[in-house]
CSV table of C-alpha atoms in Angstrom, one decimal:
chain,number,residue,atom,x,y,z
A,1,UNK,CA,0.0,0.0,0.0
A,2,UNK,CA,1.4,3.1,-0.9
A,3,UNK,CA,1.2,6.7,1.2
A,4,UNK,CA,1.1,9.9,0.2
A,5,UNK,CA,3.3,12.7,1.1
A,6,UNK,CA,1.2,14.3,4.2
A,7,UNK,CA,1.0,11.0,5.3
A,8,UNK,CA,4.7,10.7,5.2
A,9,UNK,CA,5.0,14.2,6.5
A,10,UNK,CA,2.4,13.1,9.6
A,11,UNK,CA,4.5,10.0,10.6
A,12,UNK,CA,7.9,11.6,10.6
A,13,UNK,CA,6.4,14.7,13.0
A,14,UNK,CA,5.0,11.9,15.1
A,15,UNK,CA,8.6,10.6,15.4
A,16,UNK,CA,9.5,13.8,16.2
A,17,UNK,CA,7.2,14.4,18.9
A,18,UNK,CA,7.8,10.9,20.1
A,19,UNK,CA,11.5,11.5,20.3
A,20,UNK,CA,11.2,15.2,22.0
A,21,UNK,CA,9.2,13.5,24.8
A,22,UNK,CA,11.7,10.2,25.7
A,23,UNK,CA,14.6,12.1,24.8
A,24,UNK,CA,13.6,14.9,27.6
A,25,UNK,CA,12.6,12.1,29.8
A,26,UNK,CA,15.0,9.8,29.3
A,27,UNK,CA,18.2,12.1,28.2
A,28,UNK,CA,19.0,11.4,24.6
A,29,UNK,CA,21.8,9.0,24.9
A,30,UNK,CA,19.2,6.7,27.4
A,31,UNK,CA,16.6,7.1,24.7
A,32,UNK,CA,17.1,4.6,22.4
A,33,UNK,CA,15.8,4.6,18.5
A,34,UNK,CA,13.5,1.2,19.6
A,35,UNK,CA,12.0,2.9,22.2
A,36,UNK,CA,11.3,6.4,20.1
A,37,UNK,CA,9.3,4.2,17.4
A,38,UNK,CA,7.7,2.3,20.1
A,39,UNK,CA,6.4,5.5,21.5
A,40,UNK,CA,5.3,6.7,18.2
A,41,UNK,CA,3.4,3.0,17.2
A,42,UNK,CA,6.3,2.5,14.5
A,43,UNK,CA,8.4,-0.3,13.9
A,44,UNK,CA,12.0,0.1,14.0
A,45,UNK,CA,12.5,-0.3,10.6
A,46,UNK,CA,10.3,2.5,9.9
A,47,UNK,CA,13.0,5.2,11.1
A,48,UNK,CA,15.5,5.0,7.8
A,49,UNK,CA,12.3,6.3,5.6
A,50,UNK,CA,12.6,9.3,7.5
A,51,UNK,CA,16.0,9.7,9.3
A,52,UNK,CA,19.3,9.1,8.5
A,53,UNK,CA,20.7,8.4,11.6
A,54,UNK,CA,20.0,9.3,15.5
A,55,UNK,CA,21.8,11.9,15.2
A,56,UNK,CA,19.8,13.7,12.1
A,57,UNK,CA,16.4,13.0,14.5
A,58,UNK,CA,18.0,14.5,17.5
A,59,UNK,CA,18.7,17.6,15.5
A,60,UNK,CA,15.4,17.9,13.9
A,61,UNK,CA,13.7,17.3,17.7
A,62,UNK,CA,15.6,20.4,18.9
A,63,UNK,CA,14.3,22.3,16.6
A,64,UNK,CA,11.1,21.2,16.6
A,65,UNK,CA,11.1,21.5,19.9
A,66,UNK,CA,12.8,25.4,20.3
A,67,UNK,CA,10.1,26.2,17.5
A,68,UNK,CA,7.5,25.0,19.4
A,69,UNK,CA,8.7,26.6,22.8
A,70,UNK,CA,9.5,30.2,20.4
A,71,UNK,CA,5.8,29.8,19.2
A,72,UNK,CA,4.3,29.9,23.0
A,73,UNK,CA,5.9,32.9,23.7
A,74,UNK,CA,5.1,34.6,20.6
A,75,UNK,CA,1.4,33.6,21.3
A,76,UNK,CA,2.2,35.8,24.6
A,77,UNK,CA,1.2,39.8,24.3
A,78,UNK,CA,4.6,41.0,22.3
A,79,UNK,CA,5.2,43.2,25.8
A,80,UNK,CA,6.7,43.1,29.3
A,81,UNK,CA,3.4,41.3,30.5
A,82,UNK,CA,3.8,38.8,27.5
A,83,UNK,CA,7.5,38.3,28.3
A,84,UNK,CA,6.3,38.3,32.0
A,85,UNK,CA,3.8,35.4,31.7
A,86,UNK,CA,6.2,33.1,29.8
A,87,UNK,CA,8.7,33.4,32.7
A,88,UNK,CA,6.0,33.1,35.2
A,89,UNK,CA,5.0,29.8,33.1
A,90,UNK,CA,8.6,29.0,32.8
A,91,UNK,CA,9.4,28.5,36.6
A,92,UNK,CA,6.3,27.2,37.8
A,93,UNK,CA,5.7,23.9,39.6
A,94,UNK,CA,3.7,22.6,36.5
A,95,UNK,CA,6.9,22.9,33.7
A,96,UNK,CA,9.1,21.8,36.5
A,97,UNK,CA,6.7,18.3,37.2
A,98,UNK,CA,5.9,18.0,33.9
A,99,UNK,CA,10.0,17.6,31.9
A,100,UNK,CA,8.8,15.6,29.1
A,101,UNK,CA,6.2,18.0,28.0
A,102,UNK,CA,9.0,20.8,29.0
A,103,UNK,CA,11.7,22.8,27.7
A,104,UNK,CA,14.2,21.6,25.8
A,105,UNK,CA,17.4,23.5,27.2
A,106,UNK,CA,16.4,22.4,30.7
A,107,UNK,CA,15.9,18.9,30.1
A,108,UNK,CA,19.3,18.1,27.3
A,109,UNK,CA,21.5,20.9,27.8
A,110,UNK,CA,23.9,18.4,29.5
A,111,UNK,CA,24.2,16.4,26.6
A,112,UNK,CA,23.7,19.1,23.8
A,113,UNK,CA,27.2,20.6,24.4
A,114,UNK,CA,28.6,16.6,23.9
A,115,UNK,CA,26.5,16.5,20.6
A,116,UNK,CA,27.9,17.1,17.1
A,117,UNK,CA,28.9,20.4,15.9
A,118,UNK,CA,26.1,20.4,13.4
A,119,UNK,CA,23.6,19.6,16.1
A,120,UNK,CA,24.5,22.2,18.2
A,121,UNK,CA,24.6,24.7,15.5
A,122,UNK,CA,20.6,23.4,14.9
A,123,UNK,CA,20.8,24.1,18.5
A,124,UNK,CA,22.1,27.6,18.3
A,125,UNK,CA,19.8,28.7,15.5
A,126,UNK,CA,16.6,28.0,16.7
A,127,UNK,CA,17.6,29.3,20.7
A,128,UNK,CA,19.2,32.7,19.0
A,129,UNK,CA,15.5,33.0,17.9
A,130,UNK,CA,13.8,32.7,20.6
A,131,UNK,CA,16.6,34.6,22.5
A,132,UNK,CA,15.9,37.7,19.4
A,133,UNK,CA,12.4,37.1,20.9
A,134,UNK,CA,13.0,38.2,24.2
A,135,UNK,CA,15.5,40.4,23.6
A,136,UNK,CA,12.8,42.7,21.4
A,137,UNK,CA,10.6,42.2,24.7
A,138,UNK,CA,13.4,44.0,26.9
A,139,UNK,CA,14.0,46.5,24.4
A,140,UNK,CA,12.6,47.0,21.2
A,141,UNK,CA,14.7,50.0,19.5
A,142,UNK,CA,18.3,47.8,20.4
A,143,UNK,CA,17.8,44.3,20.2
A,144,UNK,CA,21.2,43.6,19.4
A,145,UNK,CA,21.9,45.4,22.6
A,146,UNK,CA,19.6,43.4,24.6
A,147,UNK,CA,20.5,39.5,23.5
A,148,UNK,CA,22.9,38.9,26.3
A,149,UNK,CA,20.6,40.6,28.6
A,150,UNK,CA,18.1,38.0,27.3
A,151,UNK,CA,20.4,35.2,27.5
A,152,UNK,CA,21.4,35.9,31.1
A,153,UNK,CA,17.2,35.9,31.9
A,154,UNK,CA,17.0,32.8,29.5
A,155,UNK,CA,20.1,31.1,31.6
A,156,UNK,CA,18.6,31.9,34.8
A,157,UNK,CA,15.7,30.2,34.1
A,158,UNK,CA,17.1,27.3,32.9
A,159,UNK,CA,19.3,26.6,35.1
A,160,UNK,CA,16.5,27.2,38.2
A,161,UNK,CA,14.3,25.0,36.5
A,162,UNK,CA,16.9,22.3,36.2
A,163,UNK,CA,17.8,22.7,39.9
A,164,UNK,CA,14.6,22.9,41.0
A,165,UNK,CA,14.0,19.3,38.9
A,166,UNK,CA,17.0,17.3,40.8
A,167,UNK,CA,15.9,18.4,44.1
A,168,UNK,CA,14.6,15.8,46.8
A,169,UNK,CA,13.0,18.4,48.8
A,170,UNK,CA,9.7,19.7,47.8
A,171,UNK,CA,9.5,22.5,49.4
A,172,UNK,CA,13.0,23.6,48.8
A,173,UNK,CA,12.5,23.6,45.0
A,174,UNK,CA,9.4,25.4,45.4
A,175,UNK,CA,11.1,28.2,47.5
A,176,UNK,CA,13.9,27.7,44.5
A,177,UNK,CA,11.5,28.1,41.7
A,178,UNK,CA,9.5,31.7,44.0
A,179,UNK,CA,13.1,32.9,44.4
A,180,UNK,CA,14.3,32.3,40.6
A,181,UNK,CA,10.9,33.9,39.6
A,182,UNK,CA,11.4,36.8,41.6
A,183,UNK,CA,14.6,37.3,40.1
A,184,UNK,CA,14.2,37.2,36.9
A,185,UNK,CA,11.1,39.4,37.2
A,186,UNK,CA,13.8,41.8,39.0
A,187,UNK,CA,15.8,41.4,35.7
A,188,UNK,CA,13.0,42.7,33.7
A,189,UNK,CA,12.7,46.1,36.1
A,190,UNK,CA,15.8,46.7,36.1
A,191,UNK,CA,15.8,46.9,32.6
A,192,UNK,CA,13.2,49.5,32.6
């Protein structure tokens, strides 16, 4: 039986979204190419038709998955409130409790500087985006002024919600994640 092209198109973003959620879970070099296709109701021998190696699927998964996390933000007012409700969203107990469905940087960024440089240029890219995105929230006449500004809030938040996720305690990490929001909200005034 032969497929047409949306239906090949369908089945490789089901891989995609497949792979986004075990590799966030699982870490990408614990997420196997089995286990992906098994998630996505695939047989393994399904994955050459529409990757050509691990590698090419992790690469397309970040930027699936930075596309997708860019996209929720621009759906935010294109303001400080906007930019305020994605951090708000960003370091809540919700994202934190819920890595799979999560952000990408917070849940691979570990194993994203061991990758390939071609993966982490994928990587680059699509982040620099979203980081142009916020940085045109903090200031809109100099956004070339405001990217590391925007990658200093983008770095606090990741790296709060990734020690938030490894604590034991669950009250510490909430007091972790209040703290970290405060902060970064802090960031945003003092920008004004």
């Amino acid at each position: 039986m032969r497929y047409g092209k949306d239906h090949k198109q369908a089945t490789r973003q089901r891989i995609i979204e497949a792979a986004g959620r075990r590799f966030k879970e699982d870490g990408i070099d614990g997420a196997g190419v089995a286990a992906v296709m098994s998630d996505a109701g695939l047989t393994n021998g399904a994955f050459y038709g529409h990757f050509t190696s691990k590698e090419d699927l992790v690469a397309n998964v970040l930027a699936d998955q930075l596309r997708a996390q860019r996209q929720t933000l621009e759906a935010e007012p294109s303001d400080r409130a906007g930019l305020e409700a994605f951090i708000r969203s960003y370091l809540s107990p919700q994202h934190r409790d819920q890595c799979a469905e999560g952000c990408p940087s917070a849940a691979l960024l570990d194993e994203i500087v061991r990758r390939p440089a071609a993966t982490k240029r994928v990587f680059t890219d699509e982040l620099t985006r979203s980081i142009d995105d916020i940085a045109s929230r903090l200031d809109p006449t100099h956004v070339e002024a405001a990217r590391t500004d925007a990658l200093t809030l983008f770095g606090l938040m990741v790296g709060t919600l990734q020690l938030a996720r490894a604590l034991t305690d669950r009250d510490l990490s909430d007091q972790l994640l209040a703290r970290g929001l405060e902060t970064a909200l802090k960031l945003l005034d003092d920008r004004a």
